[in-house]
CSV table of C-alpha atoms in Angstrom, one decimal:
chain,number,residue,atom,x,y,z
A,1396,UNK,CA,22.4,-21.9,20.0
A,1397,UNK,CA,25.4,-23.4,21.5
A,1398,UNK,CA,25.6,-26.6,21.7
A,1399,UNK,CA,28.6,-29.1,23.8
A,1400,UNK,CA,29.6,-32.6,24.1
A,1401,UNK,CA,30.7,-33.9,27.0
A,1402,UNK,CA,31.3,-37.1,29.0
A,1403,UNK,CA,31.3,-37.5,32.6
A,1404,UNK,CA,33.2,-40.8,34.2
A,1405,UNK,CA,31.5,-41.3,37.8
A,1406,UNK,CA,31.7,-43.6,40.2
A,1407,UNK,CA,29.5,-46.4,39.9
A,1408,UNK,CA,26.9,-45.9,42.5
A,1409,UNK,CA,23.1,-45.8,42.3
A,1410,UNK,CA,21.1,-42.7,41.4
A,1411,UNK,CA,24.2,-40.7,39.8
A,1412,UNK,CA,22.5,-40.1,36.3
A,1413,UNK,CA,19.8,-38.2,38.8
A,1414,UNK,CA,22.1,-36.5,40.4
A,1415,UNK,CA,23.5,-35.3,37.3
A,1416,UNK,CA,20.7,-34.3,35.3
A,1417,UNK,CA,19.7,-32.7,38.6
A,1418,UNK,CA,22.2,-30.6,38.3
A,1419,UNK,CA,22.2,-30.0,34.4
A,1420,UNK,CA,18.4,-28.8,35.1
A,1421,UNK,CA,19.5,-26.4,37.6
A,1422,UNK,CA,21.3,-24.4,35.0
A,1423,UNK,CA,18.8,-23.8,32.7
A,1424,UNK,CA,20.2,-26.4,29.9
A,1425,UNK,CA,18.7,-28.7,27.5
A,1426,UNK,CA,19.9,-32.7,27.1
A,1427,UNK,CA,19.5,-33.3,23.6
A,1428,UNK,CA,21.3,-36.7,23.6
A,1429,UNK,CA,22.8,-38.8,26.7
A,1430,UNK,CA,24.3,-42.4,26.3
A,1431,UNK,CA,25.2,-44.5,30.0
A,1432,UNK,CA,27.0,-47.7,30.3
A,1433,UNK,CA,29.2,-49.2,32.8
A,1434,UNK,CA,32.6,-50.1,32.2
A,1435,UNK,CA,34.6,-51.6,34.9
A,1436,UNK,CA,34.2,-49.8,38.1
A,1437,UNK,CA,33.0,-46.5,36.4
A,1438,UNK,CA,29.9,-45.4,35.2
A,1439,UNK,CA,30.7,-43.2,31.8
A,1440,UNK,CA,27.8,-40.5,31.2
A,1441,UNK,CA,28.0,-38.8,27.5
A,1442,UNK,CA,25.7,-35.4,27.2
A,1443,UNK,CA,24.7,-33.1,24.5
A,1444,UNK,CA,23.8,-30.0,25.9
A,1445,UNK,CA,22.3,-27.0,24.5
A,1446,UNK,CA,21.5,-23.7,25.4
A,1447,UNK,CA,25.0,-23.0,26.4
A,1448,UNK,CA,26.5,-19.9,27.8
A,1449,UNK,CA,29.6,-20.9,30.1
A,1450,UNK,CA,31.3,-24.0,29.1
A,1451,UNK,CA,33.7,-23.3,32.1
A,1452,UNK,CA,30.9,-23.0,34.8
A,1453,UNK,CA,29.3,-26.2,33.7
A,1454,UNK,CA,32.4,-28.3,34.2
A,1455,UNK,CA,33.1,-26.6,37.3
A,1456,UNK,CA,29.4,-27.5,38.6
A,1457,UNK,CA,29.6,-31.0,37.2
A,1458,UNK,CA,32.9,-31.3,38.6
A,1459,UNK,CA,32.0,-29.8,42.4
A,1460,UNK,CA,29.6,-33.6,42.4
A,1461,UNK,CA,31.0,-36.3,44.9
A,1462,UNK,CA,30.6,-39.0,42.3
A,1463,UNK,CA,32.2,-37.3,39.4
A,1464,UNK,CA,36.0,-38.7,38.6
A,1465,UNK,CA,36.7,-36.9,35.5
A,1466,UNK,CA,34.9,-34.3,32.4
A,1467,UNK,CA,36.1,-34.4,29.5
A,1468,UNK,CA,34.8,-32.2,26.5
A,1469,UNK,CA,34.8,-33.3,23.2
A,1470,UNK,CA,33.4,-33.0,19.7
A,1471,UNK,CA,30.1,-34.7,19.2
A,1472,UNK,CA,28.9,-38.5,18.7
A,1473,UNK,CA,27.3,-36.8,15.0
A,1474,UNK,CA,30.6,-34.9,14.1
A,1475,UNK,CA,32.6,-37.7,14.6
A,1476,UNK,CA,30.4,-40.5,12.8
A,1477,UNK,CA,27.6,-38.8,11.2
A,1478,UNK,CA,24.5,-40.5,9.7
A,1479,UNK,CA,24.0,-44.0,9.7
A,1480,UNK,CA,23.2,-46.6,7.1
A,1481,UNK,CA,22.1,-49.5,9.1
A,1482,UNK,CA,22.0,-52.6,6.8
A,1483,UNK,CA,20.3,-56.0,7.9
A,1484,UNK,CA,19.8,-58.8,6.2
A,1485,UNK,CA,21.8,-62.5,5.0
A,1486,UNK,CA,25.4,-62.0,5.5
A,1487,UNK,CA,26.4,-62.3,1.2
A,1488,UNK,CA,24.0,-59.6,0.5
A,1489,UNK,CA,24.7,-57.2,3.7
A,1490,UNK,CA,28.6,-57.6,2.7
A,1491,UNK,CA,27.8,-56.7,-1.1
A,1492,UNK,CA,25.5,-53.4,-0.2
A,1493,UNK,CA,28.1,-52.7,2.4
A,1494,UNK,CA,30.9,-52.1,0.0
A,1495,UNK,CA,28.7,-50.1,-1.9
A,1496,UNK,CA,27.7,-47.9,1.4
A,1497,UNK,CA,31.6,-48.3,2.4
A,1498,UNK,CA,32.8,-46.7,-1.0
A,1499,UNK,CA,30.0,-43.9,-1.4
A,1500,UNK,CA,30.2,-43.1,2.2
A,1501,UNK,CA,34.1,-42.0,1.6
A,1502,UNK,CA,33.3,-40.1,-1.3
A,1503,UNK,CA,31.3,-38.0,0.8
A,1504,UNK,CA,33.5,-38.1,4.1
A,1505,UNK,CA,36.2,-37.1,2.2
A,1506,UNK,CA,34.4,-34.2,1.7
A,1507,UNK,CA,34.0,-33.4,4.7
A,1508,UNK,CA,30.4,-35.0,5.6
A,1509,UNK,CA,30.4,-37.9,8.1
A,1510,UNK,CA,28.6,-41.1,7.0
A,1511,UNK,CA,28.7,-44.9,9.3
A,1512,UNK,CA,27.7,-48.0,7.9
A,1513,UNK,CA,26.3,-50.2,10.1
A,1514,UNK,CA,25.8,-54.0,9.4
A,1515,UNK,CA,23.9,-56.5,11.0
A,1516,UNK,CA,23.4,-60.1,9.2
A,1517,UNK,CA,20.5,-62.4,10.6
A,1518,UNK,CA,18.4,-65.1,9.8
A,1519,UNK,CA,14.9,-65.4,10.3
A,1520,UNK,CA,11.7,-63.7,10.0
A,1521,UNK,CA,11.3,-62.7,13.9
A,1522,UNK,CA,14.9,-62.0,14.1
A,1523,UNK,CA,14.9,-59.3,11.4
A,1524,UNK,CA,12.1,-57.9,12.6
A,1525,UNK,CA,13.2,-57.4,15.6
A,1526,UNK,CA,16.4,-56.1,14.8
A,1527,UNK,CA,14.5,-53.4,12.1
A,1528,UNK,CA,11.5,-52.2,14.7
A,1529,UNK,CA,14.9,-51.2,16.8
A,1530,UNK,CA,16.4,-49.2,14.7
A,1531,UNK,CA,14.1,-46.4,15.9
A,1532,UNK,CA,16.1,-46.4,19.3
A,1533,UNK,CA,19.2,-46.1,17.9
A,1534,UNK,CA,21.0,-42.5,17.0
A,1535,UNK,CA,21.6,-41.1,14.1
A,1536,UNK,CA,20.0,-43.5,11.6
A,1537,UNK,CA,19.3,-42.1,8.2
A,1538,UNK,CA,18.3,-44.5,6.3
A,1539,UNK,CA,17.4,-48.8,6.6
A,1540,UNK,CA,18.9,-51.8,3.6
A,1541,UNK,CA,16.9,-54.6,3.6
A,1542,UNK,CA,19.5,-57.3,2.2
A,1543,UNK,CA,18.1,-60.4,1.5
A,1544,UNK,CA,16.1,-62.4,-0.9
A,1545,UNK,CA,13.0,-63.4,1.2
A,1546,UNK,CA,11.0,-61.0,3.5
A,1547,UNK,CA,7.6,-60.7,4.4
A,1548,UNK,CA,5.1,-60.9,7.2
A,1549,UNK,CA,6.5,-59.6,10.7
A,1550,UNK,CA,9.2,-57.7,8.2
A,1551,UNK,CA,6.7,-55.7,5.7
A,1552,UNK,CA,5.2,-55.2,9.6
A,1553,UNK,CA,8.2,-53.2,10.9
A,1554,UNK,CA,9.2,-51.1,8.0
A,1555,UNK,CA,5.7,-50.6,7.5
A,1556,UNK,CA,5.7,-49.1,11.0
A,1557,UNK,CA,8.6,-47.6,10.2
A,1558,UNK,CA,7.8,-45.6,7.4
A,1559,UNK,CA,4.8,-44.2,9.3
A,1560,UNK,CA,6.4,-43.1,11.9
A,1561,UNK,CA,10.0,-42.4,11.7
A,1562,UNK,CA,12.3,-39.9,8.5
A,1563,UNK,CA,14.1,-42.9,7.7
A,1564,UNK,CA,15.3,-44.0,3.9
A,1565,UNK,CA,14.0,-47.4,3.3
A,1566,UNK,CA,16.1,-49.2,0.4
A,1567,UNK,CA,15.6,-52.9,-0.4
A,1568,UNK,CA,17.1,-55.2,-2.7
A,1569,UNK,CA,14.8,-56.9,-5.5
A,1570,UNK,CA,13.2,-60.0,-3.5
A,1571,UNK,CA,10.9,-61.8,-2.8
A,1572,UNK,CA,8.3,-61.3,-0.2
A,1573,UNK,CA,6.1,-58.4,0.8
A,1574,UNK,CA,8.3,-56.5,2.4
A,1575,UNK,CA,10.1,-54.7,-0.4
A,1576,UNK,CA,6.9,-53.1,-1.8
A,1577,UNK,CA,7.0,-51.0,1.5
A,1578,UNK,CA,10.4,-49.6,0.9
A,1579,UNK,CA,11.0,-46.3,-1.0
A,1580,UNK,CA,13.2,-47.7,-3.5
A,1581,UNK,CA,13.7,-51.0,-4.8
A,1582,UNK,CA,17.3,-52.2,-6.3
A,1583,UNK,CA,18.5,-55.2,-7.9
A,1584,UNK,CA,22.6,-54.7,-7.9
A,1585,UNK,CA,23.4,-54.6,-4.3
A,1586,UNK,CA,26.4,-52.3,-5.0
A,1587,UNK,CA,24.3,-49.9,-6.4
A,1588,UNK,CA,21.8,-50.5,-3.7
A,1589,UNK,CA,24.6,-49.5,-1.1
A,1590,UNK,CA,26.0,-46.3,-2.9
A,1591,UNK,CA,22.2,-45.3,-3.6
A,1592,UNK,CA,21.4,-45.3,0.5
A,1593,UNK,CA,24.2,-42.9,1.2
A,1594,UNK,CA,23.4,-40.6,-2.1
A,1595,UNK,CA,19.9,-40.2,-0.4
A,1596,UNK,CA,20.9,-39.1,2.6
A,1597,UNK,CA,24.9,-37.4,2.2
A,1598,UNK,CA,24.3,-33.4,2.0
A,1599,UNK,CA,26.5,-33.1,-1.0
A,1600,UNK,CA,24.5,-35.5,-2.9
A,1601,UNK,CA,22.0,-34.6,-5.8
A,1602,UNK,CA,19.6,-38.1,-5.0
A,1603,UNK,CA,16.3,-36.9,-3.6
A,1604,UNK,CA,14.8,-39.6,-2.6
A,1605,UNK,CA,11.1,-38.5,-3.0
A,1606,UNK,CA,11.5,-37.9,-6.5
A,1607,UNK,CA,12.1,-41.5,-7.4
A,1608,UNK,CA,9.9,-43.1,-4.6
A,1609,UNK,CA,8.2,-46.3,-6.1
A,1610,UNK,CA,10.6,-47.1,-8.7
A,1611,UNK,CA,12.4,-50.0,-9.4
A,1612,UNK,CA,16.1,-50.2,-10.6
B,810,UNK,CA,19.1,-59.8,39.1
B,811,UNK,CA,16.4,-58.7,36.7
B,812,UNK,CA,16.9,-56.5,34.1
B,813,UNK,CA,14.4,-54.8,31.7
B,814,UNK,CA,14.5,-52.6,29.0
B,815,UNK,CA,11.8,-49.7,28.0
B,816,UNK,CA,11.2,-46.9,26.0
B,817,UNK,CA,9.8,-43.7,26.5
B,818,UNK,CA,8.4,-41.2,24.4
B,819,UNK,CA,7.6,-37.7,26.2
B,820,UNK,CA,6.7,-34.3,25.2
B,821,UNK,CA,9.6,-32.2,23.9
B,822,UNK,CA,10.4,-30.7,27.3
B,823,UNK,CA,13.1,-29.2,29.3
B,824,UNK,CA,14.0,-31.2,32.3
B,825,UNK,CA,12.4,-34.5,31.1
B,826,UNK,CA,14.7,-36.6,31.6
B,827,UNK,CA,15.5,-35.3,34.8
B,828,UNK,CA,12.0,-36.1,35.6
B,829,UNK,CA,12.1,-39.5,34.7
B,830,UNK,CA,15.5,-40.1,36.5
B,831,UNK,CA,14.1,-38.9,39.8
B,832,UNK,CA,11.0,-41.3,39.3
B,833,UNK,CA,13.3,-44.1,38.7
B,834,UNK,CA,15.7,-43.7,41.7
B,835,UNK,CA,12.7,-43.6,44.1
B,836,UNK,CA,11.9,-46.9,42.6
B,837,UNK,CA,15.2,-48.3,44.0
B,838,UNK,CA,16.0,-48.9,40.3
B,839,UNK,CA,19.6,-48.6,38.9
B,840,UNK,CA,20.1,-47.9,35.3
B,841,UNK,CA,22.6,-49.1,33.6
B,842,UNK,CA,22.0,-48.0,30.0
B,843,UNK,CA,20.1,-45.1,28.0
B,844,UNK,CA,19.7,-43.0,25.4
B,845,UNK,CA,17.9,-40.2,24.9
B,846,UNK,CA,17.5,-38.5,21.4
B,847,UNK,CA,15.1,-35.9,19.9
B,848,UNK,CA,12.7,-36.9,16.6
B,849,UNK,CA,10.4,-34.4,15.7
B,850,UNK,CA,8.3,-33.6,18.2
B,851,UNK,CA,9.0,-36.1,21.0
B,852,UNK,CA,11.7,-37.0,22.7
B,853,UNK,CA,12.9,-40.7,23.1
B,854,UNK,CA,14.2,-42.5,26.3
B,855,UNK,CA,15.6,-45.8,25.7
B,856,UNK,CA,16.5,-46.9,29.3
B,857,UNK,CA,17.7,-50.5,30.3
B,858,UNK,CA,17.1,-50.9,34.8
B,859,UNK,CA,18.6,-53.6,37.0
B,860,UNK,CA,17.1,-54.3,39.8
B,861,UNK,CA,13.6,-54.5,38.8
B,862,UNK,CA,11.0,-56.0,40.7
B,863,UNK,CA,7.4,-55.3,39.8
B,864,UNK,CA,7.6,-54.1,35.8
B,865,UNK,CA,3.7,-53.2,36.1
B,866,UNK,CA,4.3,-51.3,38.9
B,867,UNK,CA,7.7,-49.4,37.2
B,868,UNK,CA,5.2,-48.6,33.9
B,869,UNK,CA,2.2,-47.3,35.8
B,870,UNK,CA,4.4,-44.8,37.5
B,871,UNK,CA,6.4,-43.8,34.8
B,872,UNK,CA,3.0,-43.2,32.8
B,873,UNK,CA,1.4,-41.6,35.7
B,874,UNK,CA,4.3,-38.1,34.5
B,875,UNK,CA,2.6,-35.9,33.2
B,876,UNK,CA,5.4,-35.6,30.2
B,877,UNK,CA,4.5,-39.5,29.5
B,878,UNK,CA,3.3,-39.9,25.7
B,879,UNK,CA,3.6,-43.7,25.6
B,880,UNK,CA,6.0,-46.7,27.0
B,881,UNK,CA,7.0,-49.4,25.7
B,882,UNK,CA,9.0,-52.7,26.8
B,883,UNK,CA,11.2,-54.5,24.7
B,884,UNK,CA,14.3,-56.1,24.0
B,885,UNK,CA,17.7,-54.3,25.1
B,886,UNK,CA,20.0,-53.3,22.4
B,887,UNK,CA,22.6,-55.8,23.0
B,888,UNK,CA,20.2,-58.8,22.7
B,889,UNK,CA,19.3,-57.4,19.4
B,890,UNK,CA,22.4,-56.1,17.9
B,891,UNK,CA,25.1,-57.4,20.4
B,892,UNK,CA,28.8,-56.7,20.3
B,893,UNK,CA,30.5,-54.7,18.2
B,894,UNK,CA,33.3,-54.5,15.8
B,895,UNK,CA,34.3,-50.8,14.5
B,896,UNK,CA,36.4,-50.7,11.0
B,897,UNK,CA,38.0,-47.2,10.5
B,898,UNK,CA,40.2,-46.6,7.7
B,899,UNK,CA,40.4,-46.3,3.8
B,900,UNK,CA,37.1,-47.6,1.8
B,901,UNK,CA,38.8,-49.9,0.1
B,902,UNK,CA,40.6,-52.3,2.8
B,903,UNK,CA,37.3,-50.8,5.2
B,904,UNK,CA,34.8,-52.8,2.5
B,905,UNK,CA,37.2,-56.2,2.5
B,906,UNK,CA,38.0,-56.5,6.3
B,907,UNK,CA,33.7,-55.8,6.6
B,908,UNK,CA,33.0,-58.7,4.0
B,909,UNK,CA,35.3,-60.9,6.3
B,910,UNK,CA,33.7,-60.1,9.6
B,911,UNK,CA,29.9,-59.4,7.8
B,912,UNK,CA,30.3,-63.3,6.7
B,913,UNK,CA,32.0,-64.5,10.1
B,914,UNK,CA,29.4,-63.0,12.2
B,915,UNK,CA,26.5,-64.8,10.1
B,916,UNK,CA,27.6,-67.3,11.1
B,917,UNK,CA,27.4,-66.6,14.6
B,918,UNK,CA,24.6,-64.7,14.4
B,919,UNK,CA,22.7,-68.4,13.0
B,920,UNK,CA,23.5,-69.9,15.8
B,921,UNK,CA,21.8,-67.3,18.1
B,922,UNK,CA,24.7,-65.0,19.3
B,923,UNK,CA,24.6,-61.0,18.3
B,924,UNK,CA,27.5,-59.2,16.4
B,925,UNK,CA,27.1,-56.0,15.0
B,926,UNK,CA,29.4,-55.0,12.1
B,927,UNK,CA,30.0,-51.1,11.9
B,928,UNK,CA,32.2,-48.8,10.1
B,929,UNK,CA,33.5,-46.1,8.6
B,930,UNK,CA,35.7,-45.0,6.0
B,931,UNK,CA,38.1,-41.8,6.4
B,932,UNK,CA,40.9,-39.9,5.4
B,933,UNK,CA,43.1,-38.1,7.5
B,934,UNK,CA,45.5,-38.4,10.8
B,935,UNK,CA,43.3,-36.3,12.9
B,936,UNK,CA,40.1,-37.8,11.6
B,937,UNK,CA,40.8,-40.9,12.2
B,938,UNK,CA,42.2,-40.4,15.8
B,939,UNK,CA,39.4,-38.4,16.6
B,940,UNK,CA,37.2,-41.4,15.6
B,941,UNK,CA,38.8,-44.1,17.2
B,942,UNK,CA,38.8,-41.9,20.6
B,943,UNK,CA,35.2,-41.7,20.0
B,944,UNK,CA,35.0,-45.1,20.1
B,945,UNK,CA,35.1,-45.4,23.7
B,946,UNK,CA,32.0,-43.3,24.1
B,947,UNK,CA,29.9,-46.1,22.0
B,948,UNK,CA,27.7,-49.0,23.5
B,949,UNK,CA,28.5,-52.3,23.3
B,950,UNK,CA,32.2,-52.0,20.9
B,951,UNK,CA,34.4,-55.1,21.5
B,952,UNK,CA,36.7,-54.6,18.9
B,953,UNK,CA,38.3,-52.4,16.3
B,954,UNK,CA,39.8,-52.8,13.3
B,955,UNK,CA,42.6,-50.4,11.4
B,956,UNK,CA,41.7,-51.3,7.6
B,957,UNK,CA,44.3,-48.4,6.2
B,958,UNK,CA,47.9,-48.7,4.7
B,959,UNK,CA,49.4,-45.9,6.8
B,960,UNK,CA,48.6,-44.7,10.2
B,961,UNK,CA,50.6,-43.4,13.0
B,962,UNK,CA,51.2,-40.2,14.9
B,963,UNK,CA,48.1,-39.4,16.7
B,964,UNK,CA,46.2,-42.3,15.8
B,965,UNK,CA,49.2,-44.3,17.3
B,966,UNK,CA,48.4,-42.6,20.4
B,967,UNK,CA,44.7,-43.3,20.5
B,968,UNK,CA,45.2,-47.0,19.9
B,969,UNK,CA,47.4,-46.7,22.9
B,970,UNK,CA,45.2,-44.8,25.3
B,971,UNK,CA,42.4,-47.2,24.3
B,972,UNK,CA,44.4,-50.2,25.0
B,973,UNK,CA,45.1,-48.5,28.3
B,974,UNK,CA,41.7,-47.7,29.3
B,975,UNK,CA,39.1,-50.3,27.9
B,976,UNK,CA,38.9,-53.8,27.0
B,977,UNK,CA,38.8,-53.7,23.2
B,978,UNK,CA,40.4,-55.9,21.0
B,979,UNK,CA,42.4,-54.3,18.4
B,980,UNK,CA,43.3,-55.9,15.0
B,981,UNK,CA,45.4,-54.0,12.0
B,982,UNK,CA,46.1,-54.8,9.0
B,983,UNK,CA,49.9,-55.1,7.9
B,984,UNK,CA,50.8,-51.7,7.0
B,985,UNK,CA,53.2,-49.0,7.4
B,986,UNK,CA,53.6,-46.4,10.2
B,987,UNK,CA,53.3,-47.0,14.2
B,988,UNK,CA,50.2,-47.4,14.8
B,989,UNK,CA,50.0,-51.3,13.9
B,990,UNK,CA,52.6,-52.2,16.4
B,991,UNK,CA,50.3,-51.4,19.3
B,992,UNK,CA,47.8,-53.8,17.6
B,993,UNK,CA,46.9,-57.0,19.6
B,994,UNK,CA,47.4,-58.6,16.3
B,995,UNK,CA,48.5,-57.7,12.9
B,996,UNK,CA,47.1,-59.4,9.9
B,997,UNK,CA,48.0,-59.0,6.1
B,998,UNK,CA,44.5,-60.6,4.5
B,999,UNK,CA,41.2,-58.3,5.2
B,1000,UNK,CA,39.2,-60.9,4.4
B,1001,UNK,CA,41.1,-62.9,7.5
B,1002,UNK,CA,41.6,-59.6,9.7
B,1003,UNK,CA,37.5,-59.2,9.6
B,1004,UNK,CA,37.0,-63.4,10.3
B,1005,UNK,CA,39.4,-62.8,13.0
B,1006,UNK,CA,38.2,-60.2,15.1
B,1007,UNK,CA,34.6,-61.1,15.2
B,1008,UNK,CA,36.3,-64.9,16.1
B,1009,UNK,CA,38.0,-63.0,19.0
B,1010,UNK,CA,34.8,-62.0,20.7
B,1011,UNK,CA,32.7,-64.3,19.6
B,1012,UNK,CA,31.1,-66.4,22.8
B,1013,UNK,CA,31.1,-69.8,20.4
B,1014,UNK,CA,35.4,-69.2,19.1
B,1015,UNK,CA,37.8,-70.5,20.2
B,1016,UNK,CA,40.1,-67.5,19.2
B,1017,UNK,CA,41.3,-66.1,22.6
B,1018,UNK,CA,43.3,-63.0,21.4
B,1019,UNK,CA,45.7,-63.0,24.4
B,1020,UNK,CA,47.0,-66.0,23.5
B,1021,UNK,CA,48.1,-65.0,20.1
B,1022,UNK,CA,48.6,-61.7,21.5
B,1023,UNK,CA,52.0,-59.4,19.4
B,1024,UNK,CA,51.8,-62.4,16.6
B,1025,UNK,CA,51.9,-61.5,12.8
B,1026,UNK,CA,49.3,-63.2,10.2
């Protein structure tokens, strides 16, 4: 099944996503990923389309809109940057499992493969939570670091959540608090904590995550 | 003007987001940012409306489609993981230029702003140019950050086109080739290149990049 990346820049006027996934319908293709923002006096639209036969008659279509200013095709946002690590915790720790992440992840890119890693350092139980429950509504995420050395409550909450509902790899440092008995793995060297998020999710990698579930390291 | 931010998870249909769109615009709503990504059987709609009126009123319709699985209201992504700063480059200088910027935006972050701290480490001309093009087509990225020790040719060029087109601060380290020179700043430390270009987008620094705009640290 073919699949395209493109991105549309419109004008910025009410109702032009509509008109444009309007028009996508009309041709019989599937949206499998779209990303919107504004930028200046443009509207920037960023499709994944799939069930593609003519590449050619889709630009032309898109292109016949009023509010379209320019289509430009491209590789997609998960050939470019891959799978994402998304790390969150106090900003010593983050930066310690992030040069773990950082050095694995070009191992593997080198390669070929396309790994991110994502950092976010916070304080406060609310905070993290809130910043791990939204993870699920971000693409591409692979797999969660919990980087700190106190979590519990609203935390063990949202990974618990997470786990139940979403394939995501849940790694946490060894700390204190609830929170890292939810995850799948538990690691004390943040280093090792980083390079073991991106062995359990690179394709090249030999780490299966579900045979070493529960331990501690 | 009020602005909310939802998600919605729908059957795995064709046409649903065109669906949802449609519903939207006949609620005089403009959207300003979504996503929409596929997870095993559902499909997501992150969507974040201006505009917005009667939230009760915007839920019960939405919920009232017949694709509708559940909704949910939240904060928007850049309340919870705020601006960005990209690193592309080697994963050595990638890890030390994220330890800087990790351990400046903790510190921003504690004092209730939100910066995000992504990257990715690759090899390659191409690669990379193809990655910092891409980085236009991301939410929320104020800055980017060349952590290599040579870069030029097409890379140079997509440092220029994005200087052209967007508002993104760009920071390089001091290394060979040409792509450096169309930096906004060049600095030699990582540690300092990271601090620097999360201080240059920071709301609480007093780091205004155009003033030390060409200079060499």
């Amino acid at each position: 099944m073919t699949k395209i990346a493109i991105t549309i820049k419109t004008f910025n006027e009410q109702g032009v996503l509509e008109k444009i996934t309007e028009k996508i319908s009309s041709m019989n293709l599937n949206i499998v990923y779209t990303n919107l923002y504004l930028e200046k006096n443009s509207s920037f639209i960023s499709l994944e389309l799939e069930n593609v036969k003519d590449i050619d008659h889709i630009i032309k279509t898109l292109k016949s809109l009023e509010c379209t200013k320019t289509i430009e095709v491209h590789d997609s946002l998960v050939d470019i940057y891959g799978k994402r690590i998304i790390i969150i915790g106090g900003g010593a720790q983050v930066s310690q499992v992030a040069t773990g992440a950082i050095t694995e992840a070009d191992r593997h890119n080198l390669r070929g493969e396309r790994i991110s890693v994502d950092t976010i350092p916070l304080v406060g139980e609310k905070e993290i939570a809130d910043a791990i429950n939204a993870i699920t509504r971000l693409p591409r995420v692979n797999a969660l670091v919990l980087a700190g050395s106190l979590m519990g409550g609203e935390i063990t909450n949202a990974v618990r959540k997470i786990k139940k509902e979403h394939e995501i790899n849940i790694i946490s440092l060894n700390m204190a608090g609830s929170a890292s008995k939810k995850a799948d793995i538990i690691v004390t060297d943040p280093i090792q904590a980083g390079v073991m998020s991106v062995m359990s999710i690179a394709d090249t990698a030999e780490l299966n995550i579900t045979k070493i579930k529960n331990k501690k390291f």
